[in-house]
Short mmCIF file of C-alpha atoms in Angstrom, two decimals:
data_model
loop_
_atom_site.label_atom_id
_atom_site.label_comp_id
_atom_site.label_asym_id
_atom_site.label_seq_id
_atom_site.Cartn_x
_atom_site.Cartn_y
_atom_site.Cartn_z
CA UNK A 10 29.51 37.45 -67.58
CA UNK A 11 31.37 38.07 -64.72
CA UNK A 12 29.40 35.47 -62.18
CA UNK A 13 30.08 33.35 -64.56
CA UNK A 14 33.37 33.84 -63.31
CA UNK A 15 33.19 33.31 -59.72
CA UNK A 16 33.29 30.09 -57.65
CA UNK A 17 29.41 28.97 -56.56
CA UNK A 18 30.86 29.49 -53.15
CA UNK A 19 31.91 33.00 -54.02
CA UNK A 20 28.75 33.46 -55.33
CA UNK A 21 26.55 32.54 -52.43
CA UNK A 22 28.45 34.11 -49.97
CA UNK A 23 28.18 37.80 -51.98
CA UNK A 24 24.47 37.22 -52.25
CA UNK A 25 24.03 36.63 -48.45
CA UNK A 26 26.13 39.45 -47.67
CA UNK A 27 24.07 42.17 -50.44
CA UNK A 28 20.89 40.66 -48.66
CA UNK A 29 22.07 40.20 -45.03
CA UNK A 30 20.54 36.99 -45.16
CA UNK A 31 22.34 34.00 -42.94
CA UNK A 32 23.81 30.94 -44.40
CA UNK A 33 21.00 28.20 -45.24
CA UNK A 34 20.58 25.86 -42.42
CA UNK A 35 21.71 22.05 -42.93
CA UNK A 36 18.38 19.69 -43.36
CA UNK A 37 18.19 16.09 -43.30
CA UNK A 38 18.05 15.99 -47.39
CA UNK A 39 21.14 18.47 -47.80
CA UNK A 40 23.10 17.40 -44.57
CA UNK A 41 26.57 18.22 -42.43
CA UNK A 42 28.69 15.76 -43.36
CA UNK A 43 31.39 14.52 -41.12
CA UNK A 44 34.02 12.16 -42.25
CA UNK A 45 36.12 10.29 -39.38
CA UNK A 46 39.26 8.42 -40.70
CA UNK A 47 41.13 6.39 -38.65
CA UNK A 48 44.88 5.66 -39.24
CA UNK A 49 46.06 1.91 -39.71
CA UNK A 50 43.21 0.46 -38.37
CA UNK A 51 42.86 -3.06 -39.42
CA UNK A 52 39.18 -4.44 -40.73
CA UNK A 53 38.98 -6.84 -38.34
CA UNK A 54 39.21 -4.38 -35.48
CA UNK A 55 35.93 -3.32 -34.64
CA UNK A 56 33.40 -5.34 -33.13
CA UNK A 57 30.48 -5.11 -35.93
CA UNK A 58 33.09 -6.49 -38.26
CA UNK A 59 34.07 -9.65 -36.68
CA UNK A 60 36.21 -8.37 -33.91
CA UNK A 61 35.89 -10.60 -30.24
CA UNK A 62 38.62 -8.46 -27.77
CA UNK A 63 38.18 -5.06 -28.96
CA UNK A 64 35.78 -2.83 -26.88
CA UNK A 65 34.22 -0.32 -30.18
CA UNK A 66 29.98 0.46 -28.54
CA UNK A 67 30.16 3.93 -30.44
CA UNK A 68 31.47 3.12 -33.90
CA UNK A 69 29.45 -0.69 -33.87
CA UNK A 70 26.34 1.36 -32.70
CA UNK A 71 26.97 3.66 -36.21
CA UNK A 72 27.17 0.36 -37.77
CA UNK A 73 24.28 -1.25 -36.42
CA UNK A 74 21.64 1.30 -36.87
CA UNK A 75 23.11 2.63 -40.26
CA UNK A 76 24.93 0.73 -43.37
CA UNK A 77 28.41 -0.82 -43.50
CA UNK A 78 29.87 -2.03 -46.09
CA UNK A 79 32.53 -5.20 -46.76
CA UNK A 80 33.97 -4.90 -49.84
CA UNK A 81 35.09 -1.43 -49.28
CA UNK A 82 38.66 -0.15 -50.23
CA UNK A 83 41.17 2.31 -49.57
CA UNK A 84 42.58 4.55 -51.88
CA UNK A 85 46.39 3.17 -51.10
CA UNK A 86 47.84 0.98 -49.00
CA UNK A 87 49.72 3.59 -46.81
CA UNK A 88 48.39 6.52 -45.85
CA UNK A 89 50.09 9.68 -48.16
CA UNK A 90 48.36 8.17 -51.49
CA UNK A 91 45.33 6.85 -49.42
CA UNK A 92 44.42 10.30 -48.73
CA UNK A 93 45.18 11.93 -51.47
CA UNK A 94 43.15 9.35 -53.53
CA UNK A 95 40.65 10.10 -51.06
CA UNK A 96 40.55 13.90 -51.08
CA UNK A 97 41.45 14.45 -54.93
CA UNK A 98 38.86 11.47 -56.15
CA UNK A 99 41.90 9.77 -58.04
CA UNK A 100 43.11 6.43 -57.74
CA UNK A 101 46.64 5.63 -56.98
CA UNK A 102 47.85 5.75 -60.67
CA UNK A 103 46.13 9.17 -61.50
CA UNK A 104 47.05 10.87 -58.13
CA UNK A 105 49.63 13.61 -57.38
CA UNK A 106 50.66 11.72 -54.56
CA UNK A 107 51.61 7.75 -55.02
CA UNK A 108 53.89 6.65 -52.26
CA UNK A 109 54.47 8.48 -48.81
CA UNK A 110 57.53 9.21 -50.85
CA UNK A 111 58.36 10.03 -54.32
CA UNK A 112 61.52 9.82 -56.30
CA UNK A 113 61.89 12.90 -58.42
CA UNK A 114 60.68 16.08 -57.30
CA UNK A 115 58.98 17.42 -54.37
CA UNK A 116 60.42 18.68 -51.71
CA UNK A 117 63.06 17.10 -49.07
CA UNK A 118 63.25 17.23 -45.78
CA UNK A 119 64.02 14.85 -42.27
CA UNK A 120 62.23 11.78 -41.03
CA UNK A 121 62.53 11.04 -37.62
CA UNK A 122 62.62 6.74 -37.78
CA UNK A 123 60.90 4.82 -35.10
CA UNK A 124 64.37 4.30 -33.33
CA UNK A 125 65.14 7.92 -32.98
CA UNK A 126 67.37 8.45 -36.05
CA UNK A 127 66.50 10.60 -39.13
CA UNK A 128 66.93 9.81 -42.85
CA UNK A 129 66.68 12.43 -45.48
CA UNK A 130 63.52 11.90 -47.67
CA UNK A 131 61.72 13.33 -50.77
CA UNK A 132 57.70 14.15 -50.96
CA UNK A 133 55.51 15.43 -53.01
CA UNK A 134 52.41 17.79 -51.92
CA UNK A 135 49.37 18.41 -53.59
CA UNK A 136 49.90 21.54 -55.66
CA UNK A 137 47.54 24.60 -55.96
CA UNK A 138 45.45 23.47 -58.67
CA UNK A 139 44.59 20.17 -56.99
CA UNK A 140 41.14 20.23 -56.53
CA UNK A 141 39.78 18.54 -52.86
CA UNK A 142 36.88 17.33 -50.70
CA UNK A 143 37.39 20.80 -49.08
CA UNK A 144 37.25 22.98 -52.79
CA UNK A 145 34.00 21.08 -53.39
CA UNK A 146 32.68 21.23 -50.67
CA UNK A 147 33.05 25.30 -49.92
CA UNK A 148 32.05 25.43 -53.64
CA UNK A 149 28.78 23.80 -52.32
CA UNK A 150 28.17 26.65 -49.87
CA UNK A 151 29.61 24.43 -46.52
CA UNK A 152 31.86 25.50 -43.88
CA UNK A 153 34.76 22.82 -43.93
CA UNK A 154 37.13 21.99 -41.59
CA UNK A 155 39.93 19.67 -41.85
CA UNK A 156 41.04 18.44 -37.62
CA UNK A 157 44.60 16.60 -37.04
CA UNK A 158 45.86 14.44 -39.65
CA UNK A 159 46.14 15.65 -43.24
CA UNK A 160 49.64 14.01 -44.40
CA UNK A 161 49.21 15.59 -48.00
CA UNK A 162 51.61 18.97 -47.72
CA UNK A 163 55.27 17.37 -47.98
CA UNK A 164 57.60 19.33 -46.78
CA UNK A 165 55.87 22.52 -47.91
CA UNK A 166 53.91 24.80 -45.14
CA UNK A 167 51.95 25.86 -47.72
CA UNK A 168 50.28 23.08 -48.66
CA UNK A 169 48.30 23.07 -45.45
CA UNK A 170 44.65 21.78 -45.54
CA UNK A 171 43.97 25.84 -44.79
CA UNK A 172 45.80 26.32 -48.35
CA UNK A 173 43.85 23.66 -50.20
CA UNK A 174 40.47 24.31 -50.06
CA UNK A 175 39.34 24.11 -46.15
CA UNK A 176 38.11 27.10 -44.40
CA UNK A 177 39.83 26.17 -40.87
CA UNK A 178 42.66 23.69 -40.08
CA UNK A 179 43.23 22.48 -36.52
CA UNK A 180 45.85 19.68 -36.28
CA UNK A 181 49.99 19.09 -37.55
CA UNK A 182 51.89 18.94 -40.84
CA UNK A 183 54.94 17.33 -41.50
CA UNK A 184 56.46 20.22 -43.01
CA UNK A 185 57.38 21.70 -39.80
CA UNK A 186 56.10 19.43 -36.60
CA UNK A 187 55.67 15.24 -36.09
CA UNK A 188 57.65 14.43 -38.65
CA UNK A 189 57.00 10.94 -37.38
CA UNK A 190 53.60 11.46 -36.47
CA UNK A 191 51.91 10.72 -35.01
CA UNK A 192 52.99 12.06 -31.39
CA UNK A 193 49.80 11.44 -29.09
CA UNK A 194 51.05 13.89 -26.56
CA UNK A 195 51.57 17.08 -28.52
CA UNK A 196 53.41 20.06 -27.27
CA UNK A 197 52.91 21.99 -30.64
CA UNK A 198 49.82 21.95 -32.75
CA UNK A 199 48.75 24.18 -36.12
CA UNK A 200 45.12 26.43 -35.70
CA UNK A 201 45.36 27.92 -39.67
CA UNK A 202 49.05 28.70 -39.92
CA UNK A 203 49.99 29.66 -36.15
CA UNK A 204 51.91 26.97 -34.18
CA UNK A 205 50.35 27.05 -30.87
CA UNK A 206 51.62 25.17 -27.66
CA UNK A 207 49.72 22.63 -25.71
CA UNK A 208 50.71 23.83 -22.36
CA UNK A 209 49.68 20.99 -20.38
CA UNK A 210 52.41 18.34 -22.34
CA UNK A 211 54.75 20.89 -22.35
CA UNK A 212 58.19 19.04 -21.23
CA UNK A 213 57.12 16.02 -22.12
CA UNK A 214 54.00 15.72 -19.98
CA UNK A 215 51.56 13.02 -20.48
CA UNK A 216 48.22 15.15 -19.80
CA UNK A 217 46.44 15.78 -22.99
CA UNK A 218 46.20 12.77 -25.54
CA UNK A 219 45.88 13.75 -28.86
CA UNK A 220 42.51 11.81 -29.64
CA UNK A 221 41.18 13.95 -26.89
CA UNK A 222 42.48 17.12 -28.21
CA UNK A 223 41.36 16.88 -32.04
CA UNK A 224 37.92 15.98 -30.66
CA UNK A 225 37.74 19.27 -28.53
CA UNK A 226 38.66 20.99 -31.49
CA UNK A 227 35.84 19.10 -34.15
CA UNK A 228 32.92 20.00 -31.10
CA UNK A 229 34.09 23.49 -31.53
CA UNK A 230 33.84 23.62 -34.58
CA UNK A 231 30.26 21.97 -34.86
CA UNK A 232 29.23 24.41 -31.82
CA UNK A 233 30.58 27.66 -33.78
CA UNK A 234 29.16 26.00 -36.59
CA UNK A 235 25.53 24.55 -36.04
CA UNK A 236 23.39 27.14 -37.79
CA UNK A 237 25.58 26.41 -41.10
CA UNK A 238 25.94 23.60 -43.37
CA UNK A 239 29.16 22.09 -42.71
CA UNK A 240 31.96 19.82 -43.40
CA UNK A 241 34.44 18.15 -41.19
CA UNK A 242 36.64 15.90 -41.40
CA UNK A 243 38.44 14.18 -38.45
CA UNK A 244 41.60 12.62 -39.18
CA UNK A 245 42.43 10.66 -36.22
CA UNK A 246 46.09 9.35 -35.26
CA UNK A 247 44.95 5.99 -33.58
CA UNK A 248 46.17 3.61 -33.73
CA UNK A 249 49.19 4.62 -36.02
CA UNK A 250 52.31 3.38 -34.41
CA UNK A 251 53.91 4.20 -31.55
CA UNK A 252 51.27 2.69 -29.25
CA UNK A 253 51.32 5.20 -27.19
CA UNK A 254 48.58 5.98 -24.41
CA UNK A 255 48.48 5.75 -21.15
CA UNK A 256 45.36 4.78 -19.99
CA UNK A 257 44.92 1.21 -20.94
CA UNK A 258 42.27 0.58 -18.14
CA UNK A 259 39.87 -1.29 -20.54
CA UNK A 260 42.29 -4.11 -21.19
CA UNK A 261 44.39 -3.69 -18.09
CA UNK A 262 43.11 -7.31 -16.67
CA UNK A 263 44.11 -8.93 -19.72
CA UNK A 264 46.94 -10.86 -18.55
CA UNK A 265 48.14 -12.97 -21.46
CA UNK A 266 48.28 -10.01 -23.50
CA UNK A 267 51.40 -7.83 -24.03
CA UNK A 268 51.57 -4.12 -22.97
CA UNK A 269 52.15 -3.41 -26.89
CA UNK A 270 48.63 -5.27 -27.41
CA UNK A 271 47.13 -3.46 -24.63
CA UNK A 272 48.16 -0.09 -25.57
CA UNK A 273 47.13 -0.91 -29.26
CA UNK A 274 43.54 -1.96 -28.35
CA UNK A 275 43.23 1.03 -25.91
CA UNK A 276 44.14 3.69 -28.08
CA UNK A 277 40.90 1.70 -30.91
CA UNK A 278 38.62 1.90 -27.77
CA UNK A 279 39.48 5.40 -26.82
CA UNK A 280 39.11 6.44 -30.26
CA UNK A 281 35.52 5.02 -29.93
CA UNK A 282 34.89 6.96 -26.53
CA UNK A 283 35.62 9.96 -28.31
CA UNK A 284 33.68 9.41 -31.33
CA UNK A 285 30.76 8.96 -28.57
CA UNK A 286 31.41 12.51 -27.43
CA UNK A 287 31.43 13.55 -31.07
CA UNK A 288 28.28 11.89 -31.68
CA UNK A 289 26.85 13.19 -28.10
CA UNK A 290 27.47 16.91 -29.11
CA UNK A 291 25.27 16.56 -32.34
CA UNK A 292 22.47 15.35 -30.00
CA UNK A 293 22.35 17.66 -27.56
CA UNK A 294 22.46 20.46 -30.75
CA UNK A 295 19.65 18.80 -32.10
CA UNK A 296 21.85 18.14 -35.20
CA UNK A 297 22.16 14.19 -35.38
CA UNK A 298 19.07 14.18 -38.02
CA UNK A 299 20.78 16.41 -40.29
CA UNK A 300 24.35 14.96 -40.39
CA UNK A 301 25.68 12.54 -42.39
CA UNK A 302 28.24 10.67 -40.48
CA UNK A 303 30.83 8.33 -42.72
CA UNK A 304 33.65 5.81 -40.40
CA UNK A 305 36.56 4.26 -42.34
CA UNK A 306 40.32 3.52 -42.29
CA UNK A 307 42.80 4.71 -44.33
CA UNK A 308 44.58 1.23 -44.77
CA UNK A 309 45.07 -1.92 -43.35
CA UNK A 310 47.01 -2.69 -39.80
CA UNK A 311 50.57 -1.99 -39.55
CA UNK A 312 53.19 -4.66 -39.03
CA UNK A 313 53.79 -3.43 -35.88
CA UNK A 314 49.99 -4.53 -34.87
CA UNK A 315 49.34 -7.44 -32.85
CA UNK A 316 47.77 -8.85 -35.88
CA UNK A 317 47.10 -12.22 -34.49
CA UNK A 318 46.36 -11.83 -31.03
CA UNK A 319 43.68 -9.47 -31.76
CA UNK A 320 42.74 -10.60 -35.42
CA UNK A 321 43.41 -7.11 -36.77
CA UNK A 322 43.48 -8.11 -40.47
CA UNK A 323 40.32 -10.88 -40.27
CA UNK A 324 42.68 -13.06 -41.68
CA UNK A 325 42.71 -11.28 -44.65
CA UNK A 326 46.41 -11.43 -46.58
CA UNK A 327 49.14 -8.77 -46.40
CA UNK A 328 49.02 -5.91 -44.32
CA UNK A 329 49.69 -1.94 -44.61
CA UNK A 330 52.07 -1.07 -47.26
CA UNK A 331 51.05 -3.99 -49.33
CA UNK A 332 47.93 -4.38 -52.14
CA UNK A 333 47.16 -7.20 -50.86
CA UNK A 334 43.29 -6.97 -49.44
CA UNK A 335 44.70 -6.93 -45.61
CA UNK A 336 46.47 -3.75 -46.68
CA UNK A 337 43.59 -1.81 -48.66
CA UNK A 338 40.11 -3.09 -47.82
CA UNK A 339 39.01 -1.24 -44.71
CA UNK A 340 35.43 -0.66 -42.98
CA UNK A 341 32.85 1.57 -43.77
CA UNK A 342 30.11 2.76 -42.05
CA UNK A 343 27.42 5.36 -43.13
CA UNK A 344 25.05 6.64 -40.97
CA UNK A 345 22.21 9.24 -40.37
CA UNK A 346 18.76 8.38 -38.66
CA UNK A 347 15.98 8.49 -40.20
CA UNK A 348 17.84 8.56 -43.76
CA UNK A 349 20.30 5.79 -43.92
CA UNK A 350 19.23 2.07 -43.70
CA UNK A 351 20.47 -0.21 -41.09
CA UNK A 352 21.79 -3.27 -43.53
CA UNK A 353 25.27 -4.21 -44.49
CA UNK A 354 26.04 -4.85 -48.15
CA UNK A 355 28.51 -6.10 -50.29
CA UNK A 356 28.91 -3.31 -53.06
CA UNK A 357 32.44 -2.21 -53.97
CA UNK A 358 33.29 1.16 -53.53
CA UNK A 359 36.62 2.86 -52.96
CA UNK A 360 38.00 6.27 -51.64
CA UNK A 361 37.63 7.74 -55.06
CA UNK A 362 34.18 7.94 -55.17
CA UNK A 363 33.70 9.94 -52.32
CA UNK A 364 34.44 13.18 -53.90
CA UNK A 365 31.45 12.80 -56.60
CA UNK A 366 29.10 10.96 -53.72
CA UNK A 367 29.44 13.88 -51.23
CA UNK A 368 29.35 16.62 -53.99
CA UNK A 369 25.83 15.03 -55.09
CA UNK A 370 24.69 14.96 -51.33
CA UNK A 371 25.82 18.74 -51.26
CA UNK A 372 23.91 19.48 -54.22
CA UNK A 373 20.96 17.67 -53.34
CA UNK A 374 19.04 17.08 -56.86
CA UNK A 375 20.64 20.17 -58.48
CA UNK A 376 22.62 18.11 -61.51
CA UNK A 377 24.31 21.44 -62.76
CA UNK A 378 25.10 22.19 -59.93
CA UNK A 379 27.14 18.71 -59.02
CA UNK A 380 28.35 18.79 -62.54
CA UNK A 381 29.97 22.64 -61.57
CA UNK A 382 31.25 20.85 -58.46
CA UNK A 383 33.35 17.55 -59.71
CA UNK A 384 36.60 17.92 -61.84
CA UNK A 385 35.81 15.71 -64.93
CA UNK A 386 39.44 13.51 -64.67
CA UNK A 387 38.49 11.79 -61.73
CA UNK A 388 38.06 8.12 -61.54
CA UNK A 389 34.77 7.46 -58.42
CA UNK A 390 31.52 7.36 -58.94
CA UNK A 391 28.50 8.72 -56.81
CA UNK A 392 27.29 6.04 -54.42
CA UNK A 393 25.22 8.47 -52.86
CA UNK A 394 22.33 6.04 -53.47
CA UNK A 395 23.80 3.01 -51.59
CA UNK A 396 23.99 5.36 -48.57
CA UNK A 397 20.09 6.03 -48.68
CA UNK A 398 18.90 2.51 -49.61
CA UNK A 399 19.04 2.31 -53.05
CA UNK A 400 20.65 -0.34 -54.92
CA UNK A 401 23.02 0.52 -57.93
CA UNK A 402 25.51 -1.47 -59.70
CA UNK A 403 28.61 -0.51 -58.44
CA UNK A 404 30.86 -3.55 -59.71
CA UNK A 405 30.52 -3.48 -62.96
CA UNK A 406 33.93 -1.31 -63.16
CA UNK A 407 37.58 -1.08 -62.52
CA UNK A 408 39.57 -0.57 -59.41
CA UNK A 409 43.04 0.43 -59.57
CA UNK A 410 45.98 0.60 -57.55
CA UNK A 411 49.76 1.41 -57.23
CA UNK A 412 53.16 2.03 -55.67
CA UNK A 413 54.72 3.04 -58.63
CA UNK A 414 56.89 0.81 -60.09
CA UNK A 415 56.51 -1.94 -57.01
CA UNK A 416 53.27 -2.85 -56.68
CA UNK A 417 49.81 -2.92 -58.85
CA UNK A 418 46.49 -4.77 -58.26
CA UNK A 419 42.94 -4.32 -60.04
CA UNK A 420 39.64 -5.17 -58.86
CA UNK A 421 37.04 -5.96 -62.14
CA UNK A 422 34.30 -7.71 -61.04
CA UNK A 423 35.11 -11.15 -59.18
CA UNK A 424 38.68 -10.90 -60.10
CA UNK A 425 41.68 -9.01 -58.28
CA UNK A 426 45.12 -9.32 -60.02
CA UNK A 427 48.06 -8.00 -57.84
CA UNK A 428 51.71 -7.85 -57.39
CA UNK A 429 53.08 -6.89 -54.04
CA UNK A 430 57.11 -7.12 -55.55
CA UNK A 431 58.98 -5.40 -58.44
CA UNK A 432 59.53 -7.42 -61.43
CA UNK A 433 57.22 -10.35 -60.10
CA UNK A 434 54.33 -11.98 -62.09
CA UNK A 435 50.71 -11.11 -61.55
CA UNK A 436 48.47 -13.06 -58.94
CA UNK A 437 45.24 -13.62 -59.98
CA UNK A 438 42.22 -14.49 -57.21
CA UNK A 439 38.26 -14.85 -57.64
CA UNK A 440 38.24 -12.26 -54.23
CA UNK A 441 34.21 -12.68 -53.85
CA UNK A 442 35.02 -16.84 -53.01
CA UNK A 443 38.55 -16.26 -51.73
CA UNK A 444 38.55 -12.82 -50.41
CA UNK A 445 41.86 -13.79 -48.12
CA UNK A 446 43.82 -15.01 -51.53
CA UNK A 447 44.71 -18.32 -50.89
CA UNK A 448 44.38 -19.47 -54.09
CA UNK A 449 46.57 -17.86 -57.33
CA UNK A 450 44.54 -18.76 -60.67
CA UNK A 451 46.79 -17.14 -62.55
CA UNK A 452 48.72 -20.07 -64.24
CA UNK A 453 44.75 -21.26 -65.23
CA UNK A 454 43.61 -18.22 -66.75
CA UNK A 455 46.83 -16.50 -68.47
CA UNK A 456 44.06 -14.67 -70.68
CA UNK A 457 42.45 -13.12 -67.88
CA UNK A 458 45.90 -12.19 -66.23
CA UNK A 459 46.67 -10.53 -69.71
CA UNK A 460 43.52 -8.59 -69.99
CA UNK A 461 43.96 -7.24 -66.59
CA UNK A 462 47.56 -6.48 -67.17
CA UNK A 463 46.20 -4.58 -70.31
CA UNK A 464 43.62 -2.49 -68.38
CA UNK A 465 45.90 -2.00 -65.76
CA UNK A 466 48.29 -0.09 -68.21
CA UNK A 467 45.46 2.07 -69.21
CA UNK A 468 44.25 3.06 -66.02
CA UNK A 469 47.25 5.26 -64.90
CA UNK A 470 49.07 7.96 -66.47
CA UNK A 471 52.93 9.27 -65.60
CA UNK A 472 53.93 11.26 -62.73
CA UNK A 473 57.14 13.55 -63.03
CA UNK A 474 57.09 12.64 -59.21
CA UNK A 475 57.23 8.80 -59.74
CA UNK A 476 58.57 8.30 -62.74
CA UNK A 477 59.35 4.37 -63.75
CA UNK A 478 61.37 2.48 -66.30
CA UNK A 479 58.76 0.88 -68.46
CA UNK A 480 56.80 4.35 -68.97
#
């Protein structure tokens, strides 16, 4: 039949059209969703997870009246394969993109290094058929929007979040601008596939940070959007190196801190203010009951973050760019009144499952329909209930990640085996009793370091983008 044919979204938006009918409204059981990512922030940086210097009353007010969660990972330990793992619902090993950069493949183009210079690079971009949060979700019948940071296109302009599944895009790409994002004081700036100019930093002008700007353009979207189901997600810069902001009047009478820690914390705070506009918007539209709002990182802190003076990493080990749990487990906060419990719980999740948990919220109870929605190759599961106060076994499973060929770690139950080097040995940790990984069990358990290995091995599949000697 030829419906059979057609996307749902297709489908739904022909029928509204024949009937003149508007889009269905979003309800409290079948909300908006918004997801807000934050870029190398630490899991010790916010307040409601331990944090005593950062200033965070919007994002530990989510956390407080809604449910966090502390064993909750990233899909990478850098942020390329941390999003794609997030958008695609793939871990690390099973994901078109594996490393910011691959080795074969792809497409090459400049990197502008901290110090000014450029390298020559090769990346890899998630390809037409790649399914994402932003094909579901339209599929589902929402408006989505993808705002600032989407890291996934390469160096090809048309792998754009506009040309891989999301209605609007409002942000950069590092195909042709920021190729060392993230610039907080943009002069250029993609809406869809026209670069615009942000008149007020033109010539180098300090007026419009970039926080402030990709939070103008989510309220617009909510405003042009509030009589919709919709989804948006808000990929923030902060606080991605440089540290640069220059309003640091929250910390300013700190004076045994260095302007590099000052500029750090500001740029977490006014990330926070500007969530509180976010979250002040869907008030005053009477929309806070019906939207699901989700808070996470993509990885741990940098090495460039004042990791001890601030506590960034909870004195967790490693840091971004490594497996270790300072590099991949992140917060996460879930929140809508009236729906989602205020308690904090221990379940492990990772990025993966977010494609099958947000499809199911979509769907509401429709099971064919969720089923139409999710690819079958992907590696999360729905934790849609965890979000609503149910309790489901969620550790009873595998984690995996990789950097191909340099690093690999597995989460199965208690254990975590990792390698942060090439050619070294496995670690082995019980994470629940030593969640910073002090202590290497590995030469007392060589069985369990075998089976691991073994699952490990199984868990991936080859990449013509990363390929590896022992594949």
């Amino acid at each position: 039949m030829k419906s059979a044919l057609m996307t749902l979204g297709a489908l739904l938006a022909q029928q509204a059209q024949a009937t003149g009918d508007q889009p269905q409204k979003a309800t409290p059981e079948r909300p908006n969703i918004i997801f807000i990512l934050a870029d190398d922030m630490g899991y010790g940086d916010l307040a409601c997870y331990g944090n005593q210097y950062i200033q965070t009353p919007n994002i530990d007010r989510l956390a407080r009246t809604g449910t966090s969660f502390t064993q909750a990972y990233a899909g990478s330990g850098i942020s390329s394969p941390s999003r794609c793992s997030l958008m695609t619902g793939k871990n690390s090993g099973n994901t078109r993109i594996r490393d910011n950069q691959c080795y074969a493949g792809g497409l090459t183009g400049l990197k502008i290094n901290p110090k000014g210079d450029t390298t020559i690079v090769r990346r890899a971009n998630l390809l037409p058929e790649d399914v994402t949060l932003g094909t579901v979700l339209s599929k589902a019948g929402y408006r989505t929007c993808l705002v600032n940071k989407w890291h996934l296109d390469g160096y090809d302009p048309q792998s754009a979040p506009n040309h891989r599944g999301f209605d609007e895009f409002y942000g950069w790409t590092i195909a042709t601008v920021h190729s060392n994002a993230p610039y907080y004081y943009p002069y250029y700036r993609f809406h869809g596939d026209s670069l615009i100019n942000i008149r007020e930093n033109e010539n180098d002008a300090h007026v419009r940070h970039n926080t402030e700007i990709s939070t103008d353009d989510a309220i617009q979207f909510i405003h042009r959007n509030q009589d919709r189901p919709f989804f948006l997600f808000l990929g923030y810069d902060a606080p991605h190196e440089p540290y640069n902001i220059d309003d640091t009047s929250w910390y300013d009478e700190q004076g045994d801190w260095s302007a590099n820690t000052k500029r750090y914390a500001a740029l977490v705070t006014h990330m926070d203010y500007n969530i509180g506009r976010l979250l002040g918007t869907l008030d005053a539209l009477g929309l806070r009951e019906k939207t699901l709002v989700i808070f996470a990182s993509d990885n741990g802190a940098a090495v460039m973050a004042p990791l001890k003076e601030l506590n960034c990493g909870a004195g967790l080990k490693g840091r971004k760019g490594q497996l270790y749990e300072g590099g991949i487990r992140v917060p996460l906060i879930v929140n809508q009144p009236g729906r989602v419990p205020a308690r904090q719980i221990e379940n492990l999740v990772y990025f993966p499952d977010f494609m099958p948990t947000l499809a199911k919220i979509a769907a509401g109870d429709d099971v064919a329909q969720t089923s139409h929605l999710v690819p079958r190759n992907i590696d999360g599961m729905d934790i849609s209930p965890l979000f609503f106060g149910d309790d489901i076994d969620t550790d009873s499973r595998d984690l995996y990640w990789e950097f191909p060929g340099k690093q690999r770690a597995i989460r199965s139950g208690g254990w975590k085996a990792v390698t942060v080097k090439r050619g070294a040995p496995l670690e082995l940790y019980r994470i629940k009793d030593d969640p910073c990984e002090q202590r290497d069990l590995s030469a007392e358990y060589p069985e369990v370091v075998k089976a691991l290995d073994k699952r490990m091995r199984q868990m991936r599949t080859p990449s013509p983008n990363y390929p590896i000697a022992d594949e």
